[in-house]
Amino acid sequence: MKYPPFITIEGVDKAGKTTLMNLLNKHQDLIHWNGKRIVFTREPGGTDNVKAEKLRTFILGNEFDNLTQAYLFAASRNEHVMHTIRPNLSLGNIVVCDRFIDSSYVYQGLVGGLGVDVIQEINKYALHDIIPAITIVLVISPEESVKRLKEVTNPKEINVFDENVYLRNADKIHDGFIQLKKLFPKRIHLVDGTNDPKDILLNVVQIINEYIEEHE
Ligand code: TMP
């Protein structure tokens, strides 16, 4: 395979993205990749990307108009693509990212009202033509998501964004991800986030391995 796949993990808050990322990291050997490494990162921000992480704190900790948010997420994405994602893909490393452009499509585009086309336009230069090869959307009900967010998170850790955007729109955000599957049917894979984490891992590993085999 010429280029390593860029893989993104998406879904409503508390859908189990972090658990899946950790399991993938722990069981990297299951992925049939003869390249060099598998790199795990996240948005907004980016693992080992100090500037992008600073932007994360700023974006999630303040109240902004939806259009401002869309630009801020795109700005942070530009830093992340330029300094973390693209260099690693060029080195032959698979990159797995917790959230990416689809979160902007759903949160700022479909729910915030800008629409998918405007988000595409705003992100045109930030993406540098880096589009996910595989996107896993973990699906849990909005009710379960809100319950988990309130139960699991220390109230002090619920940020301005969670309060102002997520908790007010959980239903629409859930529906937005389902709608995205219709727009990008080949790239997006809906995976039941209520299944046992080990089964989710095996399901996702199979999707990744099939993609690698198909593109060899
Ligand atoms: P996280 O809690 O999953 O790390 O994500 C932080 C929040 O940022 C989450 O509620 C989704 C939101 N978000 C957007 O609204 N647009 C984006 O483009 C990204 C990457 C995240």
mmCIF file of C-alpha atoms and ligand atoms in Angstrom:
data_model
loop_
_atom_site.group_PDB
_atom_site.id
_atom_site.type_symbol
_atom_site.label_atom_id
_atom_site.label_comp_id
_atom_site.label_asym_id
_atom_site.label_seq_id
_atom_site.Cartn_x
_atom_site.Cartn_y
_atom_site.Cartn_z
ATOM 1 C CA MET A 1 0.000 0.000 0.000
ATOM 2 C CA LYS A 2 1.419 3.356 -1.064
ATOM 3 C CA TYR A 3 0.102 5.596 1.705
ATOM 4 C CA PRO A 4 -0.803 4.586 5.260
ATOM 5 C CA PRO A 5 -4.479 5.093 6.100
ATOM 6 C CA PHE A 6 -5.554 8.139 8.079
ATOM 7 C CA ILE A 7 -8.250 6.891 10.481
ATOM 8 C CA THR A 8 -10.623 9.044 12.522
ATOM 9 C CA ILE A 9 -12.855 8.076 15.453
ATOM 10 C CA GLU A 10 -16.016 10.125 15.917
ATOM 11 C CA GLY A 11 -19.287 10.161 17.814
ATOM 12 C CA VAL A 12 -21.258 11.956 20.503
ATOM 13 C CA ASP A 13 -19.485 12.799 23.757
ATOM 14 C CA LYS A 14 -18.744 9.784 25.979
ATOM 15 C CA ALA A 15 -19.458 7.304 23.168
ATOM 16 C CA GLY A 16 -16.280 5.393 24.089
ATOM 17 C CA LYS A 17 -13.789 7.000 21.703
ATOM 18 C CA THR A 18 -10.981 7.178 24.272
ATOM 19 C CA THR A 19 -11.492 3.557 25.336
ATOM 20 C CA LEU A 20 -11.324 2.467 21.689
ATOM 21 C CA MET A 21 -8.184 4.569 21.058
ATOM 22 C CA ASN A 22 -6.491 3.014 24.119
ATOM 23 C CA LEU A 23 -7.452 -0.518 23.061
ATOM 24 C CA LEU A 24 -6.197 0.066 19.510
ATOM 25 C CA ASN A 25 -2.947 1.379 20.938
ATOM 26 C CA LYS A 26 -2.560 -1.641 23.232
ATOM 27 C CA HIS A 27 -3.379 -4.154 20.470
ATOM 28 C CA GLN A 28 -1.531 -2.541 17.552
ATOM 29 C CA ASP A 29 -0.206 -5.954 16.576
ATOM 30 C CA LEU A 30 -3.725 -6.903 15.365
ATOM 31 C CA ILE A 31 -3.472 -4.362 12.559
ATOM 32 C CA HIS A 32 -1.842 -5.792 9.441
ATOM 33 C CA TRP A 33 0.397 -2.862 8.785
ATOM 34 C CA ASN A 34 3.946 -3.391 7.637
ATOM 35 C CA GLY A 35 4.775 0.281 7.825
ATOM 36 C CA LYS A 36 6.512 1.890 10.741
ATOM 37 C CA ARG A 37 4.288 3.077 13.566
ATOM 38 C CA ILE A 38 0.696 3.783 14.500
ATOM 39 C CA VAL A 39 0.366 7.299 15.886
ATOM 40 C CA PHE A 40 -2.569 8.307 18.112
ATOM 41 C CA THR A 41 -3.697 11.902 18.340
ATOM 42 C CA ARG A 42 -6.813 14.023 18.947
ATOM 43 C CA GLU A 43 -8.732 17.170 17.983
ATOM 44 C CA PRO A 44 -9.097 19.899 18.899
ATOM 45 C CA GLY A 45 -5.430 19.911 19.792
ATOM 46 C CA GLY A 46 -3.002 17.127 18.999
ATOM 47 C CA THR A 47 -0.814 14.731 20.945
ATOM 48 C CA ASP A 48 2.706 16.191 21.271
ATOM 49 C CA ASN A 49 1.553 19.376 19.569
ATOM 50 C CA VAL A 50 1.875 22.086 22.214
ATOM 51 C CA LYS A 51 0.500 24.936 20.108
ATOM 52 C CA ALA A 52 -2.548 22.974 18.966
ATOM 53 C CA GLU A 53 -3.204 21.844 22.566
ATOM 54 C CA LYS A 54 -3.108 25.490 23.684
ATOM 55 C CA LEU A 55 -5.730 26.231 21.048
ATOM 56 C CA ARG A 56 -7.821 23.339 22.458
ATOM 57 C CA THR A 57 -7.900 24.897 25.932
ATOM 58 C CA PHE A 58 -8.812 28.248 24.435
ATOM 59 C CA ILE A 59 -11.557 26.925 22.134
ATOM 60 C CA LEU A 60 -13.251 24.665 24.682
ATOM 61 C CA GLY A 61 -12.937 27.070 27.583
ATOM 62 C CA ASN A 62 -14.606 30.127 26.066
ATOM 63 C CA GLU A 63 -17.954 31.099 24.647
ATOM 64 C CA PHE A 64 -17.865 31.875 20.908
ATOM 65 C CA ASP A 65 -20.294 32.427 18.087
ATOM 66 C CA ASN A 66 -20.722 29.277 15.981
ATOM 67 C CA LEU A 67 -18.907 30.729 12.936
ATOM 68 C CA THR A 68 -16.003 31.813 15.150
ATOM 69 C CA GLN A 69 -15.881 28.278 16.518
ATOM 70 C CA ALA A 70 -15.769 26.818 13.007
ATOM 71 C CA TYR A 71 -12.760 29.011 12.160
ATOM 72 C CA LEU A 72 -11.037 28.206 15.456
ATOM 73 C CA PHE A 73 -11.447 24.450 14.994
ATOM 74 C CA ALA A 74 -10.119 24.859 11.435
ATOM 75 C CA ALA A 75 -7.135 26.901 12.693
ATOM 76 C CA SER A 76 -6.286 24.247 15.245
ATOM 77 C CA ARG A 77 -6.730 21.593 12.503
ATOM 78 C CA ASN A 78 -4.251 23.411 10.276
ATOM 79 C CA GLU A 79 -1.580 23.276 13.006
ATOM 80 C CA HIS A 80 -2.382 19.642 13.638
ATOM 81 C CA VAL A 81 -2.337 18.569 9.970
ATOM 82 C CA MET A 82 0.841 20.522 9.196
ATOM 83 C CA HIS A 83 2.885 19.446 12.199
ATOM 84 C CA THR A 84 1.508 16.078 13.297
ATOM 85 C CA ILE A 85 -0.761 14.305 10.792
ATOM 86 C CA ARG A 86 0.868 14.982 7.436
ATOM 87 C CA PRO A 87 4.486 14.432 8.593
ATOM 88 C CA ASN A 88 3.558 11.085 10.139
ATOM 89 C CA LEU A 89 1.623 9.871 7.102
ATOM 90 C CA SER A 90 4.596 10.888 4.937
ATOM 91 C CA LEU A 91 6.875 8.767 7.130
ATOM 92 C CA GLY A 92 4.635 5.757 6.508
ATOM 93 C CA ASN A 93 2.916 5.816 9.900
ATOM 94 C CA ILE A 94 -0.808 5.117 10.270
ATOM 95 C CA VAL A 95 -2.462 8.041 12.091
ATOM 96 C CA VAL A 96 -5.533 7.473 14.287
ATOM 97 C CA CYS A 97 -7.245 10.692 15.354
ATOM 98 C CA ASP A 98 -9.936 11.181 18.018
ATOM 99 C CA ARG A 99 -12.307 13.586 16.156
ATOM 100 C CA PHE A 100 -11.546 15.504 12.950
ATOM 101 C CA ILE A 101 -13.479 17.293 10.188
ATOM 102 C CA ASP A 102 -16.674 15.269 10.784
ATOM 103 C CA SER A 103 -17.042 16.851 14.223
ATOM 104 C CA SER A 104 -17.004 20.255 12.506
ATOM 105 C CA TYR A 105 -19.576 19.022 9.950
ATOM 106 C CA VAL A 106 -21.876 17.912 12.751
ATOM 107 C CA TYR A 107 -21.361 20.429 15.581
ATOM 108 C CA GLN A 108 -20.803 23.669 13.638
ATOM 109 C CA GLY A 109 -22.296 22.606 10.287
ATOM 110 C CA LEU A 110 -25.426 20.535 10.797
ATOM 111 C CA VAL A 111 -26.269 21.547 14.358
ATOM 112 C CA GLY A 112 -24.804 25.056 14.406
ATOM 113 C CA GLY A 113 -26.531 25.828 11.113
ATOM 114 C CA LEU A 114 -23.613 26.644 8.809
ATOM 115 C CA GLY A 115 -24.179 23.530 6.715
ATOM 116 C CA VAL A 116 -21.685 20.986 5.419
ATOM 117 C CA ASP A 117 -20.633 23.048 2.368
ATOM 118 C CA VAL A 118 -19.581 26.083 4.432
ATOM 119 C CA ILE A 119 -17.544 23.843 6.758
ATOM 120 C CA GLN A 120 -15.885 22.315 3.702
ATOM 121 C CA GLU A 121 -15.101 25.799 2.416
ATOM 122 C CA ILE A 122 -13.695 27.000 5.772
ATOM 123 C CA ASN A 123 -11.512 23.875 6.051
ATOM 124 C CA LYS A 124 -10.336 23.887 2.445
ATOM 125 C CA TYR A 125 -6.833 25.143 3.207
ATOM 126 C CA ALA A 126 -6.566 23.677 6.714
ATOM 127 C CA LEU A 127 -6.901 20.116 5.415
ATOM 128 C CA HIS A 128 -4.014 20.256 2.920
ATOM 129 C CA ASP A 129 -5.898 17.514 1.010
ATOM 130 C CA ILE A 130 -5.664 15.154 3.994
ATOM 131 C CA ILE A 131 -9.023 13.368 4.159
ATOM 132 C CA PRO A 132 -9.693 10.372 6.395
ATOM 133 C CA ALA A 133 -9.583 7.003 4.648
ATOM 134 C CA ILE A 134 -11.719 5.383 7.351
ATOM 135 C CA THR A 135 -14.002 7.068 9.868
ATOM 136 C CA ILE A 136 -15.472 5.050 12.725
ATOM 137 C CA VAL A 137 -18.563 6.652 14.281
ATOM 138 C CA LEU A 138 -19.344 5.105 17.654
ATOM 139 C CA VAL A 139 -23.109 5.262 18.117
ATOM 140 C CA ILE A 140 -24.787 5.478 21.514
ATOM 141 C CA SER A 141 -28.121 7.146 22.293
ATOM 142 C CA PRO A 142 -28.053 10.848 23.184
ATOM 143 C CA GLU A 143 -29.695 9.997 26.530
ATOM 144 C CA GLU A 144 -26.911 7.574 27.404
ATOM 145 C CA SER A 145 -24.315 10.089 26.317
ATOM 146 C CA VAL A 146 -25.700 12.878 28.515
ATOM 147 C CA LYS A 147 -26.055 10.459 31.445
ATOM 148 C CA ARG A 148 -22.409 9.381 31.089
ATOM 149 C CA LEU A 149 -21.185 12.951 30.723
ATOM 150 C CA LYS A 150 -22.935 13.994 33.934
ATOM 151 C CA GLU A 151 -22.026 10.844 35.876
ATOM 152 C CA VAL A 152 -18.478 10.246 34.787
ATOM 153 C CA THR A 153 -17.160 13.765 34.527
ATOM 154 C CA ASN A 154 -16.110 15.755 37.518
ATOM 155 C CA PRO A 155 -18.386 18.863 37.348
ATOM 156 C CA LYS A 156 -15.267 21.032 37.296
ATOM 157 C CA GLU A 157 -14.145 19.276 34.116
ATOM 158 C CA ILE A 158 -17.351 20.022 32.218
ATOM 159 C CA ASN A 159 -16.084 22.832 30.007
ATOM 160 C CA VAL A 160 -17.884 25.845 28.551
ATOM 161 C CA PHE A 161 -18.285 24.009 25.248
ATOM 162 C CA ASP A 162 -19.928 20.967 26.870
ATOM 163 C CA GLU A 163 -22.331 23.203 28.718
ATOM 164 C CA ASN A 164 -23.202 25.626 25.941
ATOM 165 C CA VAL A 165 -23.108 23.395 22.896
ATOM 166 C CA TYR A 166 -23.178 19.728 23.770
ATOM 167 C CA LEU A 167 -25.661 19.455 26.609
ATOM 168 C CA ARG A 168 -28.146 21.693 24.785
ATOM 169 C CA ASN A 169 -27.961 19.782 21.488
ATOM 170 C CA ALA A 170 -27.160 16.139 22.275
ATOM 171 C CA ASP A 171 -30.115 14.792 20.204
ATOM 172 C CA LYS A 172 -29.232 16.837 17.138
ATOM 173 C CA ILE A 173 -25.543 15.944 17.411
ATOM 174 C CA HIS A 174 -26.427 12.250 17.542
ATOM 175 C CA ASP A 175 -28.678 12.626 14.472
ATOM 176 C CA GLY A 176 -26.000 14.668 12.699
ATOM 177 C CA PHE A 177 -23.518 11.791 12.794
ATOM 178 C CA ILE A 178 -26.155 9.407 11.410
ATOM 179 C CA GLN A 179 -26.877 11.933 8.638
ATOM 180 C CA LEU A 180 -23.162 12.100 7.763
ATOM 181 C CA LYS A 181 -23.175 8.381 6.995
ATOM 182 C CA LYS A 182 -25.593 9.168 4.135
ATOM 183 C CA LEU A 183 -23.258 11.864 2.802
ATOM 184 C CA PHE A 184 -20.077 9.773 3.051
ATOM 185 C CA PRO A 185 -21.321 6.160 2.940
ATOM 186 C CA LYS A 186 -18.054 4.521 1.936
ATOM 187 C CA ARG A 187 -15.741 6.306 4.346
ATOM 188 C CA ILE A 188 -17.988 6.317 7.428
ATOM 189 C CA HIS A 189 -18.636 3.132 9.409
ATOM 190 C CA LEU A 190 -21.304 3.234 12.118
ATOM 191 C CA VAL A 191 -20.326 0.987 15.026
ATOM 192 C CA ASP A 192 -22.613 0.211 17.978
ATOM 193 C CA GLY A 193 -20.912 1.877 20.938
ATOM 194 C CA THR A 194 -22.986 -0.082 23.456
ATOM 195 C CA ASN A 195 -21.237 -3.357 22.556
ATOM 196 C CA ASP A 196 -18.485 -4.804 24.703
ATOM 197 C CA PRO A 197 -15.271 -2.744 24.146
ATOM 198 C CA LYS A 198 -13.329 -5.876 23.082
ATOM 199 C CA ASP A 199 -15.966 -6.660 20.413
ATOM 200 C CA ILE A 200 -15.850 -3.043 19.225
ATOM 201 C CA LEU A 201 -12.061 -3.332 18.971
ATOM 202 C CA LEU A 202 -12.275 -6.512 16.883
ATOM 203 C CA ASN A 203 -14.936 -4.994 14.631
ATOM 204 C CA VAL A 204 -12.802 -1.880 14.047
ATOM 205 C CA VAL A 205 -9.614 -3.903 13.484
ATOM 206 C CA GLN A 206 -11.473 -5.899 10.825
ATOM 207 C CA ILE A 207 -12.603 -2.695 9.069
ATOM 208 C CA ILE A 208 -9.019 -1.360 9.093
ATOM 209 C CA ASN A 209 -7.450 -4.625 7.907
ATOM 210 C CA GLU A 210 -9.995 -4.970 5.100
ATOM 211 C CA TYR A 211 -9.198 -1.444 3.947
ATOM 212 C CA ILE A 212 -5.449 -2.150 3.979
ATOM 213 C CA GLU A 213 -5.921 -5.397 2.025
ATOM 214 C CA GLU A 214 -8.189 -3.700 -0.537
ATOM 215 C CA HIS A 215 -5.636 -0.942 -1.142
ATOM 216 C CA GLU A 216 -2.511 -3.077 -1.334
HETATM 217 P P1 TMP B 1 -13.736 15.845 23.110
HETATM 218 O O1 TMP B 1 -14.424 16.124 24.409
HETATM 219 O O2 TMP B 1 -14.258 14.652 22.418
HETATM 220 O O3 TMP B 1 -12.262 15.863 23.218
HETATM 221 O O4 TMP B 1 -14.113 17.034 22.089
HETATM 222 C C1 TMP B 1 -14.257 18.324 22.521
HETATM 223 C C2 TMP B 1 -15.490 18.957 21.956
HETATM 224 O O5 TMP B 1 -15.157 19.654 20.756
HETATM 225 C C3 TMP B 1 -16.600 17.992 21.601
HETATM 226 O O6 TMP B 1 -17.769 18.371 22.308
HETATM 227 C C4 TMP B 1 -16.806 18.193 20.122
HETATM 228 C C5 TMP B 1 -16.205 19.535 19.829
HETATM 229 N N1 TMP B 1 -15.687 19.717 18.463
HETATM 230 C C6 TMP B 1 -16.376 20.535 17.576
HETATM 231 O O7 TMP B 1 -17.415 21.069 17.911
HETATM 232 N N2 TMP B 1 -15.868 20.724 16.320
HETATM 233 C C7 TMP B 1 -14.709 20.141 15.907
HETATM 234 O O8 TMP B 1 -14.284 20.348 14.760
HETATM 235 C C8 TMP B 1 -14.008 19.284 16.836
HETATM 236 C C9 TMP B 1 -12.729 18.631 16.419
HETATM 237 C C10 TMP B 1 -14.527 19.103 18.097
#
